[in-house]
mmCIF file of C-alpha atoms in Angstrom:
data_model
loop_
_atom_site.group_PDB
_atom_site.id
_atom_site.type_symbol
_atom_site.label_atom_id
_atom_site.label_comp_id
_atom_site.label_asym_id
_atom_site.label_seq_id
_atom_site.Cartn_x
_atom_site.Cartn_y
_atom_site.Cartn_z
ATOM 1 C CA ASP A 22 -2.625 11.517 -15.097
ATOM 2 C CA THR A 23 -1.083 9.709 -12.100
ATOM 3 C CA GLU A 24 -4.317 8.951 -10.348
ATOM 4 C CA VAL A 25 -6.173 5.812 -9.372
ATOM 5 C CA THR A 26 -9.872 6.476 -8.912
ATOM 6 C CA GLN A 27 -12.281 4.321 -6.936
ATOM 7 C CA THR A 28 -16.061 4.389 -6.798
ATOM 8 C CA PRO A 29 -18.075 4.564 -4.710
ATOM 9 C CA LYS A 30 -16.317 6.328 -1.832
ATOM 10 C CA HIS A 31 -18.695 4.785 0.687
ATOM 11 C CA LEU A 32 -20.970 1.754 0.424
ATOM 12 C CA VAL A 33 -23.441 0.280 2.897
ATOM 13 C CA MET A 34 -24.896 -3.102 2.029
ATOM 14 C CA GLY A 35 -26.882 -5.869 3.607
ATOM 15 C CA MET A 36 -25.677 -9.441 3.832
ATOM 16 C CA THR A 37 -27.974 -10.541 0.985
ATOM 17 C CA ASN A 38 -27.057 -7.728 -1.397
ATOM 18 C CA LYS A 39 -24.849 -7.885 -4.475
ATOM 19 C CA LYS A 40 -22.693 -4.851 -5.135
ATOM 20 C CA SER A 41 -19.538 -3.973 -7.042
ATOM 21 C CA LEU A 42 -16.534 -1.769 -6.375
ATOM 22 C CA LYS A 43 -14.859 -0.090 -9.311
ATOM 23 C CA CYS A 44 -11.271 1.037 -9.844
ATOM 24 C CA GLU A 45 -9.824 2.902 -12.824
ATOM 25 C CA GLN A 46 -6.383 4.114 -13.893
ATOM 26 C CA HIS A 47 -5.068 5.667 -17.093
ATOM 27 C CA MET A 48 -1.335 5.421 -16.452
ATOM 28 C CA GLY A 49 -0.847 2.456 -18.779
ATOM 29 C CA HIS A 50 -0.193 0.170 -15.805
ATOM 30 C CA ARG A 51 -0.732 -3.510 -16.536
ATOM 31 C CA ALA A 52 -0.676 -4.745 -12.916
ATOM 32 C CA MET A 53 -3.645 -3.980 -10.684
ATOM 33 C CA TYR A 54 -4.335 -4.925 -7.071
ATOM 34 C CA TRP A 55 -7.067 -5.168 -4.465
ATOM 35 C CA TYR A 56 -6.175 -4.690 -0.791
ATOM 36 C CA LYS A 57 -8.370 -4.857 2.289
ATOM 37 C CA GLN A 58 -7.669 -2.639 5.290
ATOM 38 C CA LYS A 59 -9.434 -3.049 8.627
ATOM 39 C CA ALA A 60 -9.502 -0.124 11.047
ATOM 40 C CA LYS A 61 -6.082 0.671 12.557
ATOM 41 C CA LYS A 62 -4.482 -2.249 10.707
ATOM 42 C CA PRO A 63 -2.147 -2.309 7.694
ATOM 43 C CA PRO A 64 -3.467 -3.092 4.213
ATOM 44 C CA GLU A 65 -3.588 -6.776 3.269
ATOM 45 C CA LEU A 66 -3.269 -7.968 -0.308
ATOM 46 C CA MET A 67 -6.299 -9.777 -1.738
ATOM 47 C CA PHE A 68 -5.780 -10.117 -5.502
ATOM 48 C CA VAL A 69 -3.252 -9.223 -8.199
ATOM 49 C CA TYR A 70 -3.993 -8.951 -11.915
ATOM 50 C CA SER A 71 -1.195 -8.873 -14.433
ATOM 51 C CA TYR A 72 -2.048 -8.135 -18.071
ATOM 52 C CA GLU A 73 -5.733 -8.607 -17.231
ATOM 53 C CA LYS A 74 -5.149 -12.121 -15.889
ATOM 54 C CA LEU A 75 -5.493 -13.079 -12.237
ATOM 55 C CA SER A 76 -1.998 -13.901 -11.009
ATOM 56 C CA ILE A 77 -2.392 -13.896 -7.218
ATOM 57 C CA ASN A 78 -5.377 -14.782 -5.047
ATOM 58 C CA GLU A 79 -4.447 -14.630 -1.381
ATOM 59 C CA SER A 80 -6.983 -17.316 -0.404
ATOM 60 C CA VAL A 81 -9.817 -14.812 -0.434
ATOM 61 C CA PRO A 82 -13.351 -16.202 0.170
ATOM 62 C CA SER A 83 -15.433 -16.684 -2.966
ATOM 63 C CA ARG A 84 -17.943 -14.053 -1.843
ATOM 64 C CA PHE A 85 -15.336 -11.631 -3.252
ATOM 65 C CA SER A 86 -15.047 -11.968 -7.013
ATOM 66 C CA PRO A 87 -12.525 -9.808 -8.882
ATOM 67 C CA GLU A 88 -12.754 -8.929 -12.553
ATOM 68 C CA CYS A 89 -10.407 -7.054 -14.879
ATOM 69 C CA PRO A 90 -12.412 -6.275 -18.046
ATOM 70 C CA ASN A 91 -9.622 -4.232 -19.652
ATOM 71 C CA SER A 92 -6.229 -2.751 -18.877
ATOM 72 C CA SER A 93 -7.692 0.343 -17.200
ATOM 73 C CA LEU A 94 -10.497 -1.140 -15.128
ATOM 74 C CA LEU A 95 -10.652 -3.402 -12.098
ATOM 75 C CA ASN A 96 -13.851 -4.473 -10.389
ATOM 76 C CA LEU A 97 -14.556 -6.282 -7.154
ATOM 77 C CA HIS A 98 -17.945 -7.998 -7.076
ATOM 78 C CA LEU A 99 -19.405 -8.560 -3.619
ATOM 79 C CA HIS A 100 -22.083 -11.097 -2.713
ATOM 80 C CA ALA A 101 -23.354 -12.495 0.581
ATOM 81 C CA LEU A 102 -20.828 -10.580 2.648
ATOM 82 C CA GLN A 103 -20.545 -10.787 6.412
ATOM 83 C CA PRO A 104 -20.339 -7.877 8.873
ATOM 84 C CA GLU A 105 -16.662 -8.729 9.474
ATOM 85 C CA ASP A 106 -16.002 -7.858 5.815
ATOM 86 C CA SER A 107 -16.574 -4.210 6.673
ATOM 87 C CA ALA A 108 -13.321 -2.455 5.834
ATOM 88 C CA LEU A 109 -11.585 -0.001 3.522
ATOM 89 C CA TYR A 110 -10.983 -1.606 0.134
ATOM 90 C CA LEU A 111 -7.998 -0.175 -1.678
ATOM 91 C CA CYS A 112 -7.126 -0.510 -5.328
ATOM 92 C CA ALA A 113 -3.594 -0.014 -6.631
ATOM 93 C CA SER A 114 -1.778 -0.214 -9.937
ATOM 94 C CA SER A 115 1.800 -0.466 -11.107
ATOM 95 C CA LEU A 116 3.963 -1.353 -14.045
ATOM 96 C CA PRO A 117 4.180 -5.123 -14.251
ATOM 97 C CA GLY A 118 7.308 -7.156 -14.601
ATOM 98 C CA ALA A 119 10.278 -8.195 -12.585
ATOM 99 C CA SER A 120 11.533 -4.815 -11.426
ATOM 100 C CA THR A 121 10.916 -4.206 -7.736
ATOM 101 C CA SER A 122 11.368 -0.507 -8.322
ATOM 102 C CA HIS A 123 7.869 -0.373 -9.769
ATOM 103 C CA GLU A 124 6.002 1.621 -7.162
ATOM 104 C CA GLN A 125 2.349 0.970 -6.571
ATOM 105 C CA PHE A 126 -0.106 3.844 -6.926
ATOM 106 C CA PHE A 127 -3.080 3.576 -4.583
ATOM 107 C CA GLY A 128 -6.570 4.944 -4.864
ATOM 108 C CA PRO A 129 -8.344 6.569 -1.908
ATOM 109 C CA GLY A 130 -10.356 3.440 -1.204
ATOM 110 C CA THR A 131 -14.005 2.479 -0.786
ATOM 111 C CA ARG A 132 -15.255 2.400 2.790
ATOM 112 C CA LEU A 133 -17.566 -0.635 2.960
ATOM 113 C CA THR A 134 -20.042 -1.303 5.767
ATOM 114 C CA VAL A 135 -21.920 -4.613 5.845
ATOM 115 C CA LEU A 136 -25.033 -4.634 8.008
ATOM 116 C CA ASP B 8 8.706 -11.491 2.334
ATOM 117 C CA ALA B 9 11.112 -10.917 5.223
ATOM 118 C CA LYS B 10 9.777 -9.194 8.296
ATOM 119 C CA THR B 11 10.409 -5.629 9.460
ATOM 120 C CA THR B 12 10.156 -4.068 12.919
ATOM 121 C CA GLN B 13 9.232 -0.429 13.462
ATOM 122 C CA PRO B 14 8.311 1.620 16.529
ATOM 123 C CA ASN B 15 4.558 1.922 16.946
ATOM 124 C CA SER B 16 4.649 5.705 17.124
ATOM 125 C CA MET B 17 6.961 8.713 17.016
ATOM 126 C CA GLU B 18 6.505 12.403 17.591
ATOM 127 C CA SER B 19 8.209 15.345 15.960
ATOM 128 C CA ASN B 20 8.013 19.120 15.867
ATOM 129 C CA GLU B 21 7.274 21.037 12.717
ATOM 130 C CA GLU B 22 10.317 22.062 10.641
ATOM 131 C CA GLU B 23 12.606 19.659 12.511
ATOM 132 C CA PRO B 24 14.206 16.544 10.969
ATOM 133 C CA VAL B 25 12.612 13.169 11.636
ATOM 134 C CA HIS B 26 14.431 9.857 11.620
ATOM 135 C CA LEU B 27 12.154 6.834 11.309
ATOM 136 C CA PRO B 28 13.970 3.554 12.038
ATOM 137 C CA CYS B 29 13.286 0.107 10.633
ATOM 138 C CA ASN B 30 14.929 -3.173 11.613
ATOM 139 C CA HIS B 31 15.089 -6.019 9.121
ATOM 140 C CA SER B 32 17.644 -8.427 10.546
ATOM 141 C CA THR B 33 16.551 -11.329 8.301
ATOM 142 C CA ILE B 34 16.859 -9.372 5.064
ATOM 143 C CA SER B 35 18.180 -11.360 2.122
ATOM 144 C CA GLY B 36 20.603 -10.159 -0.505
ATOM 145 C CA THR B 37 17.840 -9.737 -3.076
ATOM 146 C CA ASP B 38 15.420 -7.757 -0.886
ATOM 147 C CA TYR B 39 14.806 -4.111 -1.691
ATOM 148 C CA ILE B 40 13.775 -1.771 1.145
ATOM 149 C CA HIS B 41 10.649 0.223 0.308
ATOM 150 C CA TRP B 42 8.896 2.924 2.296
ATOM 151 C CA TYR B 43 5.276 3.900 1.862
ATOM 152 C CA ARG B 44 3.172 6.239 3.953
ATOM 153 C CA GLN B 45 -0.542 6.550 4.510
ATOM 154 C CA LEU B 46 -1.988 9.929 5.339
ATOM 155 C CA PRO B 47 -5.303 10.020 7.222
ATOM 156 C CA SER B 48 -8.270 8.972 5.066
ATOM 157 C CA GLN B 49 -6.059 8.254 2.048
ATOM 158 C CA GLY B 50 -4.508 5.263 0.335
ATOM 159 C CA PRO B 51 -0.806 4.550 0.873
ATOM 160 C CA GLU B 52 1.703 6.446 -1.236
ATOM 161 C CA TYR B 53 5.228 5.506 -2.260
ATOM 162 C CA VAL B 54 7.999 7.417 -0.539
ATOM 163 C CA ILE B 55 11.360 5.900 -1.477
ATOM 164 C CA HIS B 56 13.214 2.620 -1.963
ATOM 165 C CA GLY B 57 16.796 1.344 -1.989
ATOM 166 C CA LEU B 58 18.965 -1.771 -2.075
ATOM 167 C CA THR B 59 22.387 -0.996 -0.605
ATOM 168 C CA SER B 60 23.308 2.637 -1.127
ATOM 169 C CA ASN B 61 21.697 5.632 0.532
ATOM 170 C CA VAL B 62 19.012 7.257 -1.603
ATOM 171 C CA ASN B 63 17.568 10.753 -1.848
ATOM 172 C CA ASN B 64 14.460 12.045 -3.555
ATOM 173 C CA ARG B 65 12.255 15.104 -3.267
ATOM 174 C CA MET B 66 10.252 13.585 -0.407
ATOM 175 C CA ALA B 67 12.884 11.983 1.828
ATOM 176 C CA SER B 68 16.233 10.274 2.233
ATOM 177 C CA LEU B 69 16.863 6.609 2.953
ATOM 178 C CA ALA B 70 19.921 5.619 4.936
ATOM 179 C CA ILE B 71 20.771 1.902 4.791
ATOM 180 C CA ALA B 72 23.154 0.317 7.295
ATOM 181 C CA GLU B 73 26.256 -1.311 5.889
ATOM 182 C CA ASP B 74 25.073 -4.797 6.930
ATOM 183 C CA ARG B 75 21.572 -3.953 5.584
ATOM 184 C CA LYS B 76 19.948 -5.178 8.789
ATOM 185 C CA SER B 77 18.418 -1.769 9.445
ATOM 186 C CA SER B 78 17.483 1.404 7.640
ATOM 187 C CA THR B 79 16.277 4.896 8.480
ATOM 188 C CA LEU B 80 13.836 7.098 6.612
ATOM 189 C CA ILE B 81 14.764 10.740 7.025
ATOM 190 C CA LEU B 82 12.340 13.601 6.571
ATOM 191 C CA HIS B 83 14.583 16.660 6.529
ATOM 192 C CA ARG B 84 11.999 19.214 7.697
ATOM 193 C CA ALA B 85 8.752 17.768 8.952
ATOM 194 C CA THR B 86 5.537 19.569 8.111
ATOM 195 C CA LEU B 87 2.038 18.995 9.433
ATOM 196 C CA ARG B 88 1.294 17.274 6.127
ATOM 197 C CA ASP B 89 3.857 14.594 6.963
ATOM 198 C CA ALA B 90 1.700 13.244 9.794
ATOM 199 C CA ALA B 91 0.963 9.704 8.632
ATOM 200 C CA VAL B 92 1.627 6.019 9.192
ATOM 201 C CA TYR B 93 4.988 5.108 7.658
ATOM 202 C CA TYR B 94 5.502 1.544 6.460
ATOM 203 C CA CYS B 95 8.888 -0.090 5.886
ATOM 204 C CA ILE B 96 8.507 -3.028 3.475
ATOM 205 C CA LEU B 97 10.939 -5.562 2.046
ATOM 206 C CA ARG B 98 10.358 -6.675 -1.532
ATOM 207 C CA ASP B 99 12.160 -9.626 -3.006
ATOM 208 C CA SER B 100 13.607 -8.930 -6.426
ATOM 209 C CA GLY B 101 12.658 -12.452 -7.469
ATOM 210 C CA GLY B 102 9.543 -14.540 -7.053
ATOM 211 C CA SER B 103 6.263 -12.764 -6.279
ATOM 212 C CA ASN B 104 7.671 -9.299 -6.513
ATOM 213 C CA TYR B 105 4.222 -7.874 -7.096
ATOM 214 C CA LYS B 106 3.417 -8.283 -3.447
ATOM 215 C CA LEU B 107 3.641 -5.536 -0.870
ATOM 216 C CA THR B 108 3.398 -7.052 2.599
ATOM 217 C CA PHE B 109 2.698 -4.200 4.997
ATOM 218 C CA GLY B 110 3.827 -4.411 8.627
ATOM 219 C CA LYS B 111 2.256 -2.412 11.429
ATOM 220 C CA GLY B 112 4.119 0.784 10.561
ATOM 221 C CA THR B 113 5.018 3.853 12.622
ATOM 222 C CA LEU B 114 2.422 6.504 13.339
ATOM 223 C CA LEU B 115 4.190 9.853 13.043
ATOM 224 C CA THR B 116 2.655 12.819 14.849
ATOM 225 C CA VAL B 117 3.947 16.283 13.924
ATOM 226 C CA ASN B 118 3.417 19.043 16.470
ATOM 227 C CA PRO B 119 3.011 22.674 15.319
#
């Protein structure tokens, strides 16, 4: 199984809502990532987890709260978002460690709209 | 991560070779050259990577200039399925090597 799955595919939420995005992989990867991609722009890294511990936070606002409950799951909890947070949220996974040959496998993304 | 420069867009005909260029004049000795592509409505996918020597895999070939300041991704016979945004990315072999810093990429259109 070389697949990263993300749910839901689409999400519409109001600025006062709390919602969560979910990402799952069963490739034994111990590094997992959240990226944000605005329309017609490249993906931008948000968070990196390595062995279930947060290792990189790219100065993301606290209204985005990541969680890695186990080695296969990655969540992104959303609260009090702004309309400008509307974007495609991509999850990825890879083998961890120092080798730069470790390719990242991406999921199809969750298309988020904040009203 | 060092910066890369790619053309905004390129066009090709089906079943013809495509050469996608990437300039990385500030590349350091420890930077690997990675290529990813993003098909419409999908997440990015890994294509190929290399350090100094040319590389081939089932998807593409990567030609790296001798001074490493540029590289070219070669699709030997383009198909309609190859229409995508192609990203050339430099990854340092040390430090925060988890990071992929995407540039603007090249939008490849393949004509039937």
